[in-house]
C-alpha cells in the first residue's frame, strides 16, 4: 500500500489531478502540490476548498519547486513523505522527476513523453531516447513508473489492450481518433500547453504502418469519421506519444493517430509555422535579446486553463480496432465522450484537462492499493486495463464500446481476462 501524493505542476491538468486526488483522499492520503510559482499551487488548493472537493478532512499543501533540480525534488518527496509522484508539469521535467523518484523509492506517473527543449518530433521509438533508458534503474530500485497515463497517451493505450484481450484473436490495425467538437469562443487558443501542442507536429509526424515507421508531413493525410455524439469529423494523421510504445509492445502491424482540426486552426498554424514563429531554436532580436519564437507564441496565447468557463461542446476520443475473431472480420470502437461544461461544473476545468487528469489519478489509486504497483517501469498497455477502466467509470470518464452488437457502456469487471503474454513480449525487449 502506498500513500501521500506529490503533484508536480500547477497548470490545467494539475488542477484536475488535485481535485480528483482530493475527492479520493481517503485512499491517497496527504496531497502536496509544487511548481515554480507557488501562487498557482495555492490557487488550485483554494479552488479545492471552494468546491469542497475533499472526501474527508486531510492535508493540502503548496510548495515552490524547480523540478529540473533533482536534489530539491528528492528533498520535497522525502519531506512530504510522498510515496506517489504525479508529474503533470511540462514534459521537459520528466527525466529529472523520474530520477528523484528512483532515488527516493516513490512511484512515478506522467502524462506525456519526455521532451528536450531544443529538439522536436524525435526519432522513433521516442521513449527509447529517454525514459526506457531508466528501465533497469527502476527495476533495481523496485520503483513503479507508469508512463503516459493521461487520455492520449494513456486511456487509449488501455483501450487497445482491452480490445486485444477481449474482442479479437488477431488485430490488424488500431486507429486512435481524437476529436474535440467543443468551442471556446476565442480567436485562437490551444487546449493544453501551446508550446507542447505545436511541438507535436511542427516537423515530421510518425505513424506505424506494416510493422515499420513511416514519416509523414503534417496535414498530408486526411480522413473523415462518423463518430458517436460528435458526428462527422475531419481528422489528420499526426504523430503522438502512444505510437512510440504501443508499436513496440502490442505486436499490431498498423497503429495510427488521427486528430481533428478545423480549417481556422490549420490556417493559423500554417501562417505561424511559415513565418518561423513555431521554431524551437533561439533567434536574436535587434536589441541583442535571445528568444525562442515558440516560447513567445506561448506567452501571447490564452492560458488553456482560462478557456474552461466559456467552453461548450463535447470530445470523443477512442480506438477503432480492426482484426479477426473466430476467423471472421471484426471492428470495434472503444471510446469516451466528455462534456466541457460538465467538467467545469464539477472541478472548474475544460474537458481536455479533465480527460488527461482523471486517468493519472485513477492510476495513482491503483498503485496506492497495490493493483498497479508493479515495481518497474511500464507503459499503460503493459498493465491490466480492467481495474483501470472500471475505476474511471466511477470517476467521471465512462468507457463505451460500439461493435456489431450495438453501442454500450463497458463494464470490464464482468469476465474480462488479462493476457499476460502481451506483457511478456514487452519485457523480452
Ligand atoms: P501547463 O503548461 O498548463 O502546466 C505546466 C505546469 O508545469 C505549469 O503549471 C508550470 O508551472 C509547471 N512547470 C514548468 N516548469 C517547471 C519546473 N521547472 N518546475 C516545476 N514546475 C514547472 O500544462 P498542462 O497542464 O496543459 O499539461 C501538463 C502536462 O500534461 C503536459 O506534460 C502535457 O503535455 C500533458 N497533457 C497530457 C494529455 C494526455 O491526454 N495525455 C492531455 C493534455 C496535456 P510554473 O510555471 O509555476 O513552474
Coordinates of C-alpha atoms and ligand atoms in Angstrom, one line a residue:
X1 CA 0.0 0.0 0.0
X2 CA 1.3 3.5 -0.9
X3 CA 0.0 6.8 0.4
X4 CA 0.6 10.6 0.1
X5 CA 0.8 12.2 -3.3
X6 CA 3.1 14.9 -4.6
X7 CA 1.7 16.6 -7.7
X8 CA 4.2 18.4 -9.9
X9 CA 2.9 21.3 -12.0
X10 CA 0.1 23.7 -11.5
X11 CA -1.4 24.0 -14.9
X12 CA -4.8 22.9 -16.3
X13 CA -4.1 19.1 -15.9
X14 CA -2.6 19.6 -12.4
X15 CA -5.8 21.4 -11.4
X16 CA -7.9 18.3 -12.3
X17 CA -5.4 16.0 -10.7
X18 CA -5.5 17.9 -7.5
X19 CA -9.3 17.9 -7.4
X20 CA -9.6 14.2 -8.1
X21 CA -6.9 13.4 -5.5
X22 CA -8.9 15.4 -3.0
X23 CA -12.1 13.6 -3.9
X24 CA -10.2 10.3 -3.1
X25 CA -8.0 11.4 -0.2
X26 CA -9.3 8.5 2.0
X27 CA -7.2 6.2 -0.3
X28 CA -4.5 8.6 -1.3
X29 CA -3.7 10.4 2.0
X30 CA -1.9 13.8 2.0
X31 CA -1.9 16.0 -1.1
X32 CA 1.1 18.2 -1.8
X33 CA 1.4 20.3 -5.0
X34 CA 4.5 22.0 -6.3
X35 CA 5.5 24.3 -9.2
X36 CA 8.0 27.2 -9.6
X37 CA 5.1 29.6 -8.9
X38 CA 3.7 28.7 -5.5
X39 CA 0.8 31.1 -6.0
X40 CA -0.5 28.9 -8.9
X41 CA -0.5 25.9 -6.5
X42 CA -2.2 27.9 -3.8
X43 CA -4.9 28.9 -6.2
X44 CA -5.6 25.2 -7.0
X45 CA -5.8 24.4 -3.3
X46 CA -8.2 27.4 -2.8
X47 CA -10.5 26.0 -5.5
X48 CA -10.5 22.6 -3.8
X49 CA -11.7 24.3 -0.7
X50 CA -14.3 26.4 -2.6
X51 CA -15.7 23.3 -4.2
X52 CA -15.5 21.2 -1.0
X53 CA -13.7 18.6 -3.0
X54 CA -12.0 16.8 -0.1
X55 CA -13.6 13.4 0.5
X56 CA -12.5 13.6 4.2
X57 CA -10.6 16.2 6.2
X58 CA -6.9 16.0 5.2
X59 CA -3.6 17.6 4.5
X60 CA -3.3 20.0 1.5
X61 CA -0.1 22.0 1.0
X62 CA 1.5 24.1 -1.8
X63 CA 5.3 24.3 -2.4
X64 CA 7.7 26.3 -4.6
X65 CA 9.9 23.9 -6.6
X66 CA 12.1 23.9 -9.7
X67 CA 11.6 20.3 -10.7
X68 CA 14.6 20.4 -13.0
X69 CA 16.6 20.3 -9.7
X70 CA 16.7 16.5 -8.9
X71 CA 18.0 17.1 -5.3
X72 CA 15.4 19.7 -4.5
X73 CA 12.7 17.4 -5.9
X74 CA 14.0 14.4 -3.9
X75 CA 14.1 16.5 -0.7
X76 CA 10.5 17.6 -1.2
X77 CA 9.4 13.9 -1.8
X78 CA 11.1 12.9 1.5
X79 CA 9.9 16.0 3.4
X80 CA 6.3 15.4 2.4
X81 CA 6.6 11.6 2.9
X82 CA 5.1 11.2 -0.6
X83 CA 5.1 7.6 -1.9
X84 CA 3.4 8.6 -5.2
X85 CA 4.5 11.5 -7.5
X86 CA 2.1 12.6 -10.3
X87 CA 4.2 14.6 -12.7
X88 CA 1.9 16.9 -14.7
X89 CA 4.3 19.7 -15.2
X90 CA 5.9 20.4 -18.5
X91 CA 7.3 17.3 -20.3
X92 CA 10.8 18.9 -20.1
X93 CA 10.7 17.8 -16.4
X94 CA 10.2 14.0 -16.9
X95 CA 13.7 12.8 -16.6
X96 CA 14.6 14.9 -13.5
X97 CA 11.4 14.0 -11.7
X98 CA 11.8 10.3 -12.6
X99 CA 15.4 10.4 -11.3
X100 CA 14.2 11.9 -8.0
X101 CA 11.7 9.0 -7.7
X102 CA 14.3 6.4 -8.4
X103 CA 16.5 8.0 -5.6
X104 CA 13.6 8.1 -3.1
X105 CA 11.7 5.0 -4.0
X106 CA 8.5 6.9 -4.7
X107 CA 6.2 5.7 -7.5
X108 CA 6.3 7.9 -10.6
X109 CA 3.5 8.8 -13.1
X110 CA 3.3 11.2 -16.0
X111 CA 1.0 12.0 -18.9
X112 CA 3.4 12.8 -21.8
X113 CA 6.7 11.7 -23.2
X114 CA 9.9 13.4 -22.2
X115 CA 11.0 16.4 -24.4
X116 CA 14.3 18.1 -24.9
X117 CA 13.6 21.9 -25.4
X118 CA 15.9 22.1 -28.4
X119 CA 14.5 19.1 -30.3
X120 CA 11.1 18.3 -31.9
X121 CA 9.4 15.2 -33.3
X122 CA 12.3 12.8 -32.2
X123 CA 13.4 9.6 -33.9
X124 CA 11.1 6.7 -33.0
X125 CA 10.6 4.9 -30.7
X126 CA 11.0 8.2 -28.8
X127 CA 10.7 6.5 -25.4
X128 CA 14.0 4.7 -26.1
X129 CA 15.8 8.1 -26.2
X130 CA 14.8 8.9 -22.7
X131 CA 12.5 7.1 -20.2
X132 CA 13.3 3.5 -21.3
X133 CA 17.0 4.1 -20.6
X134 CA 16.0 4.2 -16.9
X135 CA 14.0 0.9 -17.1
X136 CA 16.7 -1.2 -15.4
X137 CA 17.3 1.5 -12.8
X138 CA 13.6 1.4 -11.9
X139 CA 13.7 -2.4 -11.7
X140 CA 16.8 -2.4 -9.5
X141 CA 15.3 0.2 -7.1
X142 CA 11.8 -1.5 -7.2
X143 CA 10.3 1.7 -8.4
X144 CA 6.9 1.7 -10.1
X145 CA 6.9 4.2 -13.1
X146 CA 3.8 4.3 -15.2
X147 CA 4.5 6.4 -18.3
X148 CA 2.0 8.4 -20.3
X149 CA -1.2 7.8 -18.2
X150 CA -3.4 10.7 -19.4
X151 CA -6.1 10.1 -22.0
X152 CA -3.9 10.0 -25.1
X153 CA -1.4 8.8 -24.3
X154 CA -2.9 6.7 -21.5
X155 CA -6.5 5.6 -21.7
X156 CA -6.2 4.9 -25.5
X157 CA -3.3 2.5 -24.7
X158 CA -5.5 0.7 -22.2
X159 CA -8.4 0.6 -24.7
X160 CA -6.1 -1.0 -27.3
X161 CA -5.0 -3.6 -24.7
X162 CA -8.6 -4.2 -23.6
X163 CA -9.8 -4.7 -27.2
X164 CA -6.9 -7.1 -27.9
X165 CA -7.5 -9.1 -24.8
X166 CA -11.3 -9.4 -25.0
X167 CA -12.6 -8.8 -28.6
X168 CA -10.0 -10.3 -31.0
X169 CA -7.9 -13.3 -31.9
X170 CA -5.7 -11.2 -34.1
X171 CA -5.6 -7.4 -34.6
X172 CA -4.6 -5.8 -37.9
X173 CA -4.9 -2.1 -37.1
X174 CA -5.6 0.4 -34.4
X175 CA -6.7 3.9 -35.4
X176 CA -6.6 6.3 -32.4
X177 CA -9.1 9.1 -33.1
X178 CA -9.2 12.3 -31.0
X179 CA -11.9 14.8 -31.8
X180 CA -12.7 17.9 -29.8
X181 CA -16.1 19.2 -31.1
X182 CA -16.1 21.9 -28.4
X183 CA -15.9 25.7 -28.8
X184 CA -14.0 28.1 -26.5
X185 CA -15.1 31.3 -28.3
X186 CA -11.6 32.8 -28.5
X187 CA -9.9 33.8 -31.8
X188 CA -7.2 31.2 -31.3
X189 CA -6.2 29.0 -28.4
X190 CA -4.7 25.6 -27.8
X191 CA -6.4 23.2 -25.3
X192 CA -3.2 22.4 -23.4
X193 CA 0.3 24.0 -23.2
X194 CA 0.7 25.7 -26.7
X195 CA 4.4 25.0 -26.8
X196 CA 3.9 21.3 -26.4
X197 CA 0.8 21.3 -28.6
X198 CA 2.7 22.8 -31.6
X199 CA 5.9 20.8 -31.0
X200 CA 3.8 17.6 -31.6
X201 CA 3.5 18.3 -35.3
X202 CA 5.8 21.1 -36.3
X203 CA 8.1 18.7 -38.1
X204 CA 8.0 15.0 -39.3
X205 CA 5.0 13.1 -37.9
X206 CA 5.4 9.3 -37.5
X207 CA 2.9 6.5 -38.0
X208 CA 3.3 2.8 -37.6
X209 CA 2.5 1.0 -40.9
X210 CA 3.1 -2.6 -41.9
X211 CA 5.3 -3.0 -38.7
X212 CA 7.6 -0.2 -39.7
X213 CA 7.9 3.6 -39.0
X214 CA 6.6 5.8 -41.7
X215 CA 7.5 9.5 -41.9
X216 CA 4.6 11.8 -42.9
X217 CA 4.2 15.6 -43.3
X218 CA 1.6 17.2 -41.1
X219 CA -1.8 17.6 -42.8
X220 CA -0.7 15.3 -45.6
X221 CA -3.3 12.6 -44.8
X222 CA -6.9 13.5 -44.0
X223 CA -9.8 11.2 -43.0
X224 CA -13.4 11.8 -42.1
X225 CA -15.1 9.6 -39.4
X226 CA -18.7 9.4 -38.3
X227 CA -18.3 9.3 -34.6
X228 CA -20.8 8.8 -31.8
X229 CA -22.2 12.1 -30.4
X230 CA -19.6 14.4 -32.2
X231 CA -20.8 13.1 -35.7
X232 CA -18.9 13.6 -38.9
X233 CA -15.4 14.8 -38.1
X234 CA -12.4 15.6 -40.2
X235 CA -9.1 14.4 -38.8
X236 CA -5.5 14.4 -39.9
X237 CA -2.8 11.8 -39.4
X238 CA -0.3 13.0 -36.9
X239 CA 2.4 11.7 -34.6
X240 CA 1.7 11.0 -31.0
X241 CA 3.4 9.7 -27.8
X242 CA 1.5 6.4 -27.6
X243 CA 2.6 5.1 -31.0
X244 CA 6.1 5.0 -29.7
X245 CA 5.3 2.4 -27.1
X246 CA 2.2 0.6 -28.5
X247 CA 4.2 -0.2 -31.7
X248 CA 6.8 -2.0 -29.6
X249 CA 4.5 -3.6 -27.0
X250 CA 1.4 -4.9 -28.8
X251 CA 2.6 -6.7 -31.9
X252 CA -0.1 -4.9 -34.1
X253 CA 1.2 -4.0 -37.6
X254 CA -0.7 -0.7 -38.1
X255 CA -1.2 1.9 -35.4
X256 CA -2.1 5.5 -36.4
X257 CA -3.1 8.6 -34.6
X258 CA -5.8 10.9 -36.1
X259 CA -6.5 14.3 -34.6
X260 CA -9.4 16.6 -35.5
X261 CA -8.5 20.1 -36.7
X262 CA -10.8 22.9 -38.0
X263 CA -9.8 25.0 -41.0
X264 CA -9.2 28.0 -38.8
X265 CA -6.7 26.1 -36.7
X266 CA -4.8 24.9 -39.8
X267 CA -4.7 28.4 -41.3
X268 CA -3.3 30.0 -38.1
X269 CA -0.8 27.1 -37.6
X270 CA 0.4 27.4 -41.2
X271 CA 0.9 31.1 -41.0
X272 CA 2.8 30.9 -37.7
X273 CA 4.9 28.0 -39.0
X274 CA 5.8 29.6 -42.3
X275 CA 6.8 32.8 -40.5
X276 CA 9.2 30.8 -38.4
X277 CA 7.2 31.6 -35.2
X278 CA 6.9 27.9 -34.2
X279 CA 10.6 27.3 -34.2
X280 CA 12.1 25.8 -31.0
X281 CA 15.5 27.2 -32.0
X282 CA 16.6 30.6 -30.4
X283 CA 16.8 33.8 -32.5
X284 CA 18.4 37.1 -31.6
X285 CA 16.4 40.3 -31.8
X286 CA 17.8 43.7 -33.0
X287 CA 18.3 44.6 -29.3
X288 CA 20.5 41.6 -28.8
X289 CA 18.0 39.6 -26.8
X290 CA 17.9 35.9 -27.4
X291 CA 14.3 34.5 -27.7
X292 CA 12.7 31.2 -28.7
X293 CA 9.9 32.1 -31.1
X294 CA 7.7 29.2 -29.9
X295 CA 8.1 30.4 -26.3
X296 CA 7.0 33.9 -27.4
X297 CA 3.9 32.5 -29.1
X298 CA 3.1 30.6 -26.0
X299 CA 3.4 33.7 -23.9
X300 CA 0.8 35.6 -26.0
X301 CA -1.8 32.9 -26.4
X302 CA -4.5 32.3 -23.8
X303 CA -3.7 30.0 -20.9
X304 CA -5.5 26.8 -21.7
X305 CA -7.0 26.6 -18.2
X306 CA -8.6 30.1 -18.7
X307 CA -10.8 28.6 -21.5
X308 CA -12.8 26.5 -19.1
X309 CA -15.6 28.9 -18.0
X310 CA -16.8 29.5 -21.6
X311 CA -16.1 26.1 -23.2
X312 CA -19.1 24.2 -24.6
X313 CA -19.5 21.0 -26.6
X314 CA -18.0 17.6 -26.2
X315 CA -14.9 15.5 -27.0
X316 CA -14.9 12.0 -28.5
X317 CA -11.6 10.1 -28.1
X318 CA -11.1 6.4 -28.7
X319 CA -9.6 3.5 -30.7
X320 CA -11.1 2.0 -33.8
X321 CA -9.7 -1.6 -33.7
X322 CA -9.9 -4.0 -36.7
X323 CA -9.0 -7.6 -36.8
X324 CA -10.5 -11.1 -36.7
X325 CA -12.3 -13.2 -34.1
X326 CA -13.0 -16.9 -34.8
X327 CA -11.8 -16.3 -38.4
X328 CA -14.3 -13.5 -39.1
X329 CA -13.5 -9.8 -39.6
X330 CA -14.4 -7.7 -36.6
X331 CA -14.4 -4.0 -35.9
X332 CA -14.7 -2.3 -32.5
X333 CA -14.8 1.3 -31.5
X334 CA -13.9 1.8 -27.8
X335 CA -14.3 5.4 -26.7
X336 CA -15.2 8.1 -24.3
X337 CA -17.4 11.2 -24.6
X338 CA -16.6 14.1 -22.3
X339 CA -18.6 17.3 -21.9
X340 CA -16.6 20.6 -21.4
X341 CA -19.4 22.2 -19.4
X342 CA -19.9 19.2 -17.0
X343 CA -16.1 19.2 -16.3
X344 CA -16.3 22.9 -15.5
X345 CA -19.2 22.4 -13.1
X346 CA -17.5 19.6 -11.3
X347 CA -13.9 20.8 -11.0
X348 CA -13.6 24.2 -12.8
X349 CA -11.7 22.7 -15.8
X350 CA -12.3 22.1 -19.5
X351 CA -12.6 18.5 -20.9
X352 CA -9.0 18.3 -22.3
X353 CA -7.5 18.9 -18.9
X354 CA -10.2 16.6 -17.3
X355 CA -9.6 13.7 -19.7
X356 CA -5.9 13.9 -19.0
X357 CA -6.1 14.4 -15.2
X358 CA -8.6 11.8 -14.2
X359 CA -6.7 8.8 -15.6
X360 CA -3.5 9.9 -13.8
X361 CA -5.4 9.9 -10.5
X362 CA -7.1 6.5 -11.3
X363 CA -3.6 5.1 -11.9
X364 CA -2.3 6.6 -8.7
X365 CA -5.2 4.9 -6.8
X366 CA -4.3 1.6 -8.4
X367 CA -0.7 2.0 -7.3
X368 CA -1.8 3.0 -3.9
X369 CA -3.8 -0.2 -3.4
X370 CA -1.1 -2.4 -5.0
X371 CA -3.1 -3.4 -8.2
X372 CA -0.7 -1.5 -10.5
X373 CA 2.3 -1.3 -8.1
X374 CA 4.5 -3.3 -10.4
X375 CA 7.8 -2.1 -9.0
X376 CA 9.2 -1.4 -12.5
X377 CA 8.7 0.9 -15.5
X378 CA 5.6 0.2 -17.6
X379 CA 3.6 1.9 -20.4
X380 CA -0.1 1.7 -19.9
X381 CA -0.7 -1.0 -22.5
X382 CA 1.5 -3.4 -20.4
X383 CA -0.8 -3.2 -17.4
X384 CA -4.2 -4.8 -16.8
X385 CA -6.8 -2.4 -18.3
X386 CA -9.7 -4.0 -16.4
X387 CA -9.4 -2.3 -13.0
X388 CA -8.3 1.0 -14.7
X389 CA -11.4 1.2 -16.9
X390 CA -13.7 0.1 -14.1
X391 CA -12.3 2.7 -11.8
X392 CA -12.5 5.5 -14.4
X393 CA -16.2 4.6 -15.0
X394 CA -16.8 5.7 -11.4
X395 CA -14.6 8.8 -11.6
X396 CA -16.3 10.7 -14.4
X397 CA -14.8 9.0 -17.5
X398 CA -17.1 6.4 -18.8
X399 CA -15.9 3.9 -21.5
X400 CA -18.3 2.8 -24.2
X401 CA -17.9 0.2 -26.9
X402 CA -19.5 0.2 -30.4
X403 CA -19.5 -3.0 -32.4
X404 CA -21.8 -5.3 -34.4
X405 CA -23.8 -5.8 -31.2
X406 CA -24.5 -2.1 -30.7
X407 CA -23.3 0.7 -28.5
X408 CA -23.0 0.2 -24.7
X409 CA -21.1 1.1 -21.6
X410 CA -18.1 -1.2 -21.0
X411 CA -18.3 -3.0 -17.7
X412 CA -14.9 -4.6 -17.7
X413 CA -15.1 -6.3 -14.4
X414 CA -17.5 -8.7 -15.9
X415 CA -15.5 -11.6 -17.3
X416 CA -12.6 -9.8 -19.0
X417 CA -9.3 -11.6 -19.0
X418 CA -5.9 -10.1 -18.8
X419 CA -3.5 -11.8 -21.2
X420 CA -0.1 -11.5 -19.6
X421 CA 1.7 -13.0 -22.7
X422 CA 1.4 -9.5 -24.3
X423 CA 3.3 -8.1 -21.3
X424 CA 5.9 -10.8 -21.6
X425 CA 6.6 -9.8 -25.2
X426 CA 7.3 -6.3 -24.0
X427 CA 9.6 -7.5 -21.2
X428 CA 11.6 -9.6 -23.6
X429 CA 13.0 -6.4 -25.3
Ligands
LIG1 P1 0.5 23.8 -18.4 O1 1.5 24.4 -19.2 O2 -0.8 24.4 -18.1 O3 1.2 23.4 -17.0 C1 2.5 23.0 -16.8 C2 3.0 23.3 -15.4 O4 4.3 22.9 -15.3 C3 2.9 24.8 -15.1 O5 2.0 25.0 -14.0 C4 4.3 25.2 -14.7 O6 4.2 26.0 -13.5 C5 4.9 23.8 -14.3 N1 6.3 23.8 -14.5 C6 7.0 24.1 -15.7 N2 8.3 24.1 -15.4 C7 8.5 23.7 -14.2 C8 9.6 23.4 -13.4 N3 10.9 23.6 -13.8 N4 9.4 23.1 -12.1 C9 8.2 22.9 -11.6 N5 7.1 23.1 -12.3 C10 7.2 23.5 -13.6 O7 0.3 22.3 -19.0 P2 -1.0 21.4 -18.9 O8 -1.5 21.3 -17.5 O9 -1.9 21.7 -20.0 O10 -0.3 19.9 -19.2 C11 0.5 19.3 -18.2 C12 1.1 18.0 -18.8 O11 0.0 17.2 -19.3 C13 2.0 18.3 -20.0 O12 3.0 17.3 -20.0 C14 1.1 17.9 -21.2 O13 1.8 17.5 -22.3 C15 0.3 16.8 -20.6 N6 -1.0 16.5 -21.3 C16 -1.3 15.2 -21.5 C17 -2.5 14.9 -22.1 C18 -2.9 13.5 -22.3 O14 -4.1 13.2 -22.6 N7 -2.0 12.5 -22.1 C19 -3.5 15.9 -22.5 C20 -3.1 17.3 -22.1 C21 -1.9 17.5 -21.5 P3 5.3 27.1 -13.1 O15 5.5 27.9 -14.3 O16 4.7 27.7 -11.9 O17 6.5 26.3 -12.8

